[in-house]
Amino acid sequence: MSYPPQSPPPGYQGYPGYGPPPDHSNATLIMILGILSLVLCQILGPFAWVMGRRALNEIDASGGTIGGRGSVQAGYVCGIIATVITVLSILVIVVVIVATVVIGVSADTGS
């Protein structure tokens, strides 16, 4: 008696131990966002940070069936650095504006 062919269950990755696992679907995107956030547009930093954290959690929960941890971690760290630089830049701008206003007000009052 022959049985009809069956398709593998959803999420089936094949036999373990035969080559590296496939990279996370967003690994390259996260790395590109992280690099661009450092080089061109720091507003992309929080996106790389959040997406990177989520992807790292998914990679850790996969039990080794999802790879690309190095690319995701690189984008994640670049996103953190770019976000910190952005926040510090905004703080410096606010301090300069407040100092300018305070100096301008004290110059007008003659103090």
Short mmCIF file of N, CA and C in Angstrom, two decimals:
data_model
loop_
_atom_site.label_atom_id
_atom_site.label_comp_id
_atom_site.label_asym_id
_atom_site.label_seq_id
_atom_site.Cartn_x
_atom_site.Cartn_y
_atom_site.Cartn_z
N MET A 1 0.84 -1.16 0.00
CA MET A 1 0.00 0.00 0.00
C MET A 1 0.90 1.24 0.00
N SER A 2 0.64 2.16 -0.89
CA SER A 2 1.44 3.38 -0.94
C SER A 2 0.65 4.53 -0.34
N TYR A 3 1.40 5.40 0.29
CA TYR A 3 0.79 6.56 0.92
C TYR A 3 1.04 7.79 0.04
N PRO A 4 0.12 8.75 0.07
CA PRO A 4 0.35 9.96 -0.73
C PRO A 4 1.51 10.77 -0.15
N PRO A 5 2.26 11.45 -0.99
CA PRO A 5 3.38 12.26 -0.47
C PRO A 5 2.85 13.38 0.42
N GLN A 6 3.58 13.63 1.49
CA GLN A 6 3.18 14.68 2.42
C GLN A 6 4.24 15.79 2.41
N SER A 7 3.76 17.01 2.53
CA SER A 7 4.69 18.13 2.60
C SER A 7 5.19 18.27 4.03
N PRO A 8 6.38 18.82 4.19
CA PRO A 8 6.90 19.00 5.56
C PRO A 8 6.05 20.02 6.32
N PRO A 9 6.07 19.96 7.64
CA PRO A 9 5.29 20.92 8.43
C PRO A 9 5.84 22.33 8.26
N PRO A 10 4.99 23.33 8.50
CA PRO A 10 5.46 24.73 8.39
C PRO A 10 6.63 24.99 9.34
N GLY A 11 7.59 25.72 8.87
CA GLY A 11 8.75 26.06 9.68
C GLY A 11 9.83 25.00 9.69
N TYR A 12 9.66 23.94 8.94
CA TYR A 12 10.65 22.86 8.90
C TYR A 12 11.92 23.36 8.25
N GLN A 13 13.05 23.17 8.90
CA GLN A 13 14.32 23.72 8.43
C GLN A 13 15.24 22.66 7.84
N GLY A 14 14.83 21.43 7.76
CA GLY A 14 15.71 20.38 7.24
C GLY A 14 16.45 19.72 8.39
N TYR A 15 17.43 18.91 8.05
CA TYR A 15 18.19 18.20 9.06
C TYR A 15 19.19 19.15 9.72
N PRO A 16 19.22 19.17 11.05
CA PRO A 16 20.18 20.06 11.72
C PRO A 16 21.61 19.56 11.51
N GLY A 17 22.54 20.49 11.51
CA GLY A 17 23.94 20.14 11.39
C GLY A 17 24.48 20.12 9.97
N TYR A 18 23.65 20.44 9.01
CA TYR A 18 24.10 20.46 7.62
C TYR A 18 24.18 21.90 7.13
N GLY A 19 25.27 22.55 7.41
CA GLY A 19 25.46 23.92 6.98
C GLY A 19 24.92 24.91 8.00
N PRO A 20 25.23 26.18 7.79
CA PRO A 20 24.79 27.20 8.73
C PRO A 20 23.28 27.44 8.61
N PRO A 21 22.66 27.87 9.69
CA PRO A 21 21.22 28.17 9.60
C PRO A 21 21.00 29.43 8.77
N PRO A 22 19.83 29.59 8.21
CA PRO A 22 19.55 30.79 7.42
C PRO A 22 19.56 32.03 8.32
N ASP A 23 19.98 33.15 7.74
CA ASP A 23 20.00 34.40 8.50
C ASP A 23 18.58 34.88 8.80
N HIS A 24 18.47 35.68 9.83
CA HIS A 24 17.19 36.32 10.16
C HIS A 24 16.76 37.15 8.96
N SER A 25 15.48 37.22 8.72
CA SER A 25 14.99 37.90 7.52
C SER A 25 15.31 39.39 7.51
N ASN A 26 15.52 40.00 8.66
CA ASN A 26 15.83 41.43 8.72
C ASN A 26 17.29 41.72 9.08
N ALA A 27 18.15 40.72 9.06
CA ALA A 27 19.54 40.92 9.50
C ALA A 27 20.25 41.98 8.67
N THR A 28 20.15 41.88 7.37
CA THR A 28 20.83 42.85 6.50
C THR A 28 20.22 44.23 6.64
N LEU A 29 18.90 44.31 6.71
CA LEU A 29 18.22 45.60 6.85
C LEU A 29 18.65 46.30 8.13
N ILE A 30 18.72 45.56 9.23
CA ILE A 30 19.11 46.15 10.51
C ILE A 30 20.55 46.65 10.46
N MET A 31 21.43 45.87 9.84
CA MET A 31 22.82 46.30 9.73
C MET A 31 22.93 47.57 8.87
N ILE A 32 22.20 47.63 7.78
CA ILE A 32 22.24 48.81 6.91
C ILE A 32 21.68 50.02 7.65
N LEU A 33 20.56 49.85 8.36
CA LEU A 33 19.99 50.97 9.11
C LEU A 33 20.97 51.47 10.18
N GLY A 34 21.64 50.55 10.85
CA GLY A 34 22.60 50.94 11.87
C GLY A 34 23.77 51.72 11.30
N ILE A 35 24.31 51.24 10.17
CA ILE A 35 25.43 51.94 9.54
C ILE A 35 25.00 53.30 9.02
N LEU A 36 23.85 53.37 8.36
CA LEU A 36 23.36 54.65 7.85
C LEU A 36 23.07 55.63 8.99
N SER A 37 22.63 55.11 10.14
CA SER A 37 22.34 56.00 11.26
C SER A 37 23.61 56.64 11.80
N LEU A 38 24.74 55.98 11.65
CA LEU A 38 26.00 56.58 12.09
C LEU A 38 26.57 57.53 11.05
N VAL A 39 26.40 57.19 9.78
CA VAL A 39 27.08 57.92 8.72
C VAL A 39 26.25 59.08 8.17
N LEU A 40 24.97 58.84 7.91
CA LEU A 40 24.18 59.84 7.20
C LEU A 40 23.04 60.45 8.01
N CYS A 41 22.21 59.62 8.59
CA CYS A 41 20.96 60.12 9.17
C CYS A 41 20.74 59.48 10.53
N GLN A 42 21.03 60.21 11.58
CA GLN A 42 20.97 59.65 12.92
C GLN A 42 19.55 59.34 13.38
N ILE A 43 18.55 59.85 12.70
CA ILE A 43 17.17 59.56 13.08
C ILE A 43 16.84 58.08 12.86
N LEU A 44 17.64 57.38 12.06
CA LEU A 44 17.43 55.95 11.82
C LEU A 44 17.92 55.10 12.99
N GLY A 45 18.70 55.68 13.89
CA GLY A 45 19.27 54.95 15.01
C GLY A 45 18.25 54.23 15.88
N PRO A 46 17.20 54.91 16.33
CA PRO A 46 16.21 54.20 17.16
C PRO A 46 15.53 53.04 16.43
N PHE A 47 15.33 53.18 15.13
CA PHE A 47 14.72 52.08 14.37
C PHE A 47 15.64 50.86 14.35
N ALA A 48 16.93 51.10 14.10
CA ALA A 48 17.90 49.99 14.11
C ALA A 48 17.98 49.38 15.50
N TRP A 49 17.91 50.20 16.53
CA TRP A 49 17.99 49.74 17.91
C TRP A 49 16.80 48.82 18.24
N VAL A 50 15.59 49.29 17.97
CA VAL A 50 14.38 48.53 18.31
C VAL A 50 14.29 47.26 17.46
N MET A 51 14.50 47.39 16.16
CA MET A 51 14.42 46.22 15.29
C MET A 51 15.52 45.21 15.64
N GLY A 52 16.70 45.70 15.98
CA GLY A 52 17.81 44.83 16.35
C GLY A 52 17.52 44.07 17.63
N ARG A 53 16.95 44.73 18.62
CA ARG A 53 16.62 44.05 19.88
C ARG A 53 15.59 42.95 19.63
N ARG A 54 14.58 43.27 18.83
CA ARG A 54 13.54 42.28 18.54
C ARG A 54 14.12 41.09 17.79
N ALA A 55 14.98 41.35 16.81
CA ALA A 55 15.59 40.26 16.03
C ALA A 55 16.52 39.42 16.90
N LEU A 56 17.28 40.05 17.79
CA LEU A 56 18.16 39.29 18.69
C LEU A 56 17.34 38.38 19.60
N ASN A 57 16.21 38.86 20.08
CA ASN A 57 15.34 38.03 20.90
C ASN A 57 14.82 36.83 20.10
N GLU A 58 14.44 37.08 18.84
CA GLU A 58 13.94 35.99 17.99
C GLU A 58 15.04 34.97 17.69
N ILE A 59 16.27 35.46 17.46
CA ILE A 59 17.38 34.55 17.19
C ILE A 59 17.68 33.70 18.42
N ASP A 60 17.68 34.33 19.60
CA ASP A 60 17.94 33.58 20.83
C ASP A 60 16.84 32.55 21.10
N ALA A 61 15.59 32.90 20.80
CA ALA A 61 14.48 31.99 21.06
C ALA A 61 14.40 30.86 20.04
N SER A 62 15.09 30.99 18.91
CA SER A 62 14.97 29.99 17.84
C SER A 62 15.73 28.70 18.14
N GLY A 63 16.60 28.72 19.11
CA GLY A 63 17.35 27.52 19.43
C GLY A 63 18.38 27.14 18.38
N GLY A 64 18.88 28.10 17.66
CA GLY A 64 19.92 27.83 16.67
C GLY A 64 19.41 27.61 15.26
N THR A 65 18.12 27.74 15.04
CA THR A 65 17.59 27.54 13.68
C THR A 65 17.62 28.82 12.85
N ILE A 66 17.90 29.95 13.49
CA ILE A 66 18.01 31.23 12.78
C ILE A 66 19.39 31.80 13.05
N GLY A 67 20.08 32.21 12.00
CA GLY A 67 21.41 32.78 12.13
C GLY A 67 21.40 34.28 11.88
N GLY A 68 22.57 34.83 11.61
CA GLY A 68 22.69 36.26 11.32
C GLY A 68 22.86 37.11 12.55
N ARG A 69 23.24 36.51 13.66
CA ARG A 69 23.38 37.26 14.91
C ARG A 69 24.43 38.36 14.80
N GLY A 70 25.52 38.12 14.10
CA GLY A 70 26.58 39.12 13.99
C GLY A 70 26.11 40.37 13.26
N SER A 71 25.40 40.20 12.17
CA SER A 71 24.89 41.34 11.41
C SER A 71 23.86 42.12 12.23
N VAL A 72 22.98 41.38 12.88
CA VAL A 72 21.95 42.04 13.69
C VAL A 72 22.59 42.79 14.85
N GLN A 73 23.56 42.18 15.49
CA GLN A 73 24.21 42.83 16.64
C GLN A 73 24.98 44.07 16.20
N ALA A 74 25.61 44.03 15.03
CA ALA A 74 26.33 45.20 14.53
C ALA A 74 25.37 46.36 14.30
N GLY A 75 24.24 46.10 13.65
CA GLY A 75 23.24 47.14 13.43
C GLY A 75 22.64 47.65 14.72
N TYR A 76 22.42 46.74 15.67
CA TYR A 76 21.86 47.09 16.97
C TYR A 76 22.79 48.05 17.72
N VAL A 77 24.07 47.73 17.77
CA VAL A 77 25.04 48.57 18.48
C VAL A 77 25.19 49.93 17.78
N CYS A 78 25.25 49.92 16.45
CA CYS A 78 25.33 51.19 15.71
C CYS A 78 24.10 52.04 15.98
N GLY A 79 22.93 51.40 16.07
CA GLY A 79 21.70 52.13 16.37
C GLY A 79 21.73 52.76 17.75
N ILE A 80 22.27 52.05 18.72
CA ILE A 80 22.38 52.59 20.08
C ILE A 80 23.32 53.80 20.08
N ILE A 81 24.46 53.66 19.43
CA ILE A 81 25.44 54.76 19.38
C ILE A 81 24.84 55.98 18.70
N ALA A 82 24.17 55.77 17.57
CA ALA A 82 23.58 56.90 16.84
C ALA A 82 22.48 57.57 17.67
N THR A 83 21.70 56.78 18.41
CA THR A 83 20.65 57.35 19.24
C THR A 83 21.24 58.19 20.37
N VAL A 84 22.30 57.70 20.99
CA VAL A 84 22.96 58.46 22.06
C VAL A 84 23.53 59.77 21.51
N ILE A 85 24.16 59.70 20.34
CA ILE A 85 24.71 60.91 19.72
C ILE A 85 23.58 61.90 19.41
N THR A 86 22.46 61.41 18.93
CA THR A 86 21.32 62.28 18.61
C THR A 86 20.79 62.97 19.87
N VAL A 87 20.61 62.20 20.93
CA VAL A 87 20.09 62.77 22.18
C VAL A 87 21.06 63.81 22.74
N LEU A 88 22.36 63.50 22.72
CA LEU A 88 23.34 64.47 23.21
C LEU A 88 23.36 65.73 22.35
N SER A 89 23.23 65.58 21.05
CA SER A 89 23.18 66.75 20.16
C SER A 89 21.98 67.63 20.46
N ILE A 90 20.84 67.00 20.67
CA ILE A 90 19.63 67.77 20.99
C ILE A 90 19.80 68.48 22.33
N LEU A 91 20.39 67.82 23.32
CA LEU A 91 20.62 68.46 24.61
C LEU A 91 21.56 69.66 24.49
N VAL A 92 22.60 69.52 23.70
CA VAL A 92 23.54 70.63 23.50
C VAL A 92 22.82 71.81 22.83
N ILE A 93 22.00 71.53 21.84
CA ILE A 93 21.26 72.60 21.16
C ILE A 93 20.32 73.30 22.13
N VAL A 94 19.62 72.54 22.97
CA VAL A 94 18.70 73.14 23.93
C VAL A 94 19.47 73.99 24.94
N VAL A 95 20.60 73.49 25.42
CA VAL A 95 21.40 74.26 26.38
C VAL A 95 21.91 75.56 25.75
N VAL A 96 22.35 75.50 24.51
CA VAL A 96 22.84 76.70 23.83
C VAL A 96 21.70 77.71 23.65
N ILE A 97 20.52 77.23 23.27
CA ILE A 97 19.38 78.15 23.09
C ILE A 97 18.98 78.77 24.42
N VAL A 98 18.91 77.97 25.48
CA VAL A 98 18.54 78.51 26.79
C VAL A 98 19.59 79.49 27.28
N ALA A 99 20.87 79.17 27.09
CA ALA A 99 21.94 80.07 27.52
C ALA A 99 21.88 81.38 26.74
N THR A 100 21.60 81.31 25.46
CA THR A 100 21.49 82.51 24.63
C THR A 100 20.33 83.39 25.09
N VAL A 101 19.21 82.77 25.40
CA VAL A 101 18.05 83.53 25.87
C VAL A 101 18.34 84.15 27.23
N VAL A 102 18.96 83.41 28.13
CA VAL A 102 19.26 83.94 29.47
C VAL A 102 20.26 85.09 29.37
N ILE A 103 21.28 84.94 28.55
CA ILE A 103 22.27 86.02 28.37
C ILE A 103 21.61 87.23 27.73
N GLY A 104 20.73 87.00 26.77
CA GLY A 104 20.02 88.11 26.13
C GLY A 104 19.11 88.83 27.08
N VAL A 105 18.42 88.12 27.95
CA VAL A 105 17.53 88.74 28.92
C VAL A 105 18.32 89.52 29.96
N SER A 106 19.42 88.96 30.42
CA SER A 106 20.21 89.67 31.43
C SER A 106 20.90 90.88 30.83
N ALA A 107 21.22 90.86 29.55
CA ALA A 107 21.83 92.01 28.90
C ALA A 107 20.80 93.14 28.72
N ASP A 108 19.53 92.77 28.50
CA ASP A 108 18.49 93.76 28.33
C ASP A 108 18.12 94.44 29.64
N THR A 109 18.24 93.72 30.75
CA THR A 109 17.88 94.30 32.05
C THR A 109 19.03 95.07 32.67
N GLY A 110 20.21 94.91 32.12
CA GLY A 110 21.36 95.64 32.62
C GLY A 110 22.03 95.01 33.80
N SER A 111 21.76 93.78 34.11
CA SER A 111 22.35 93.10 35.27
C SER A 111 23.72 92.65 34.97
#
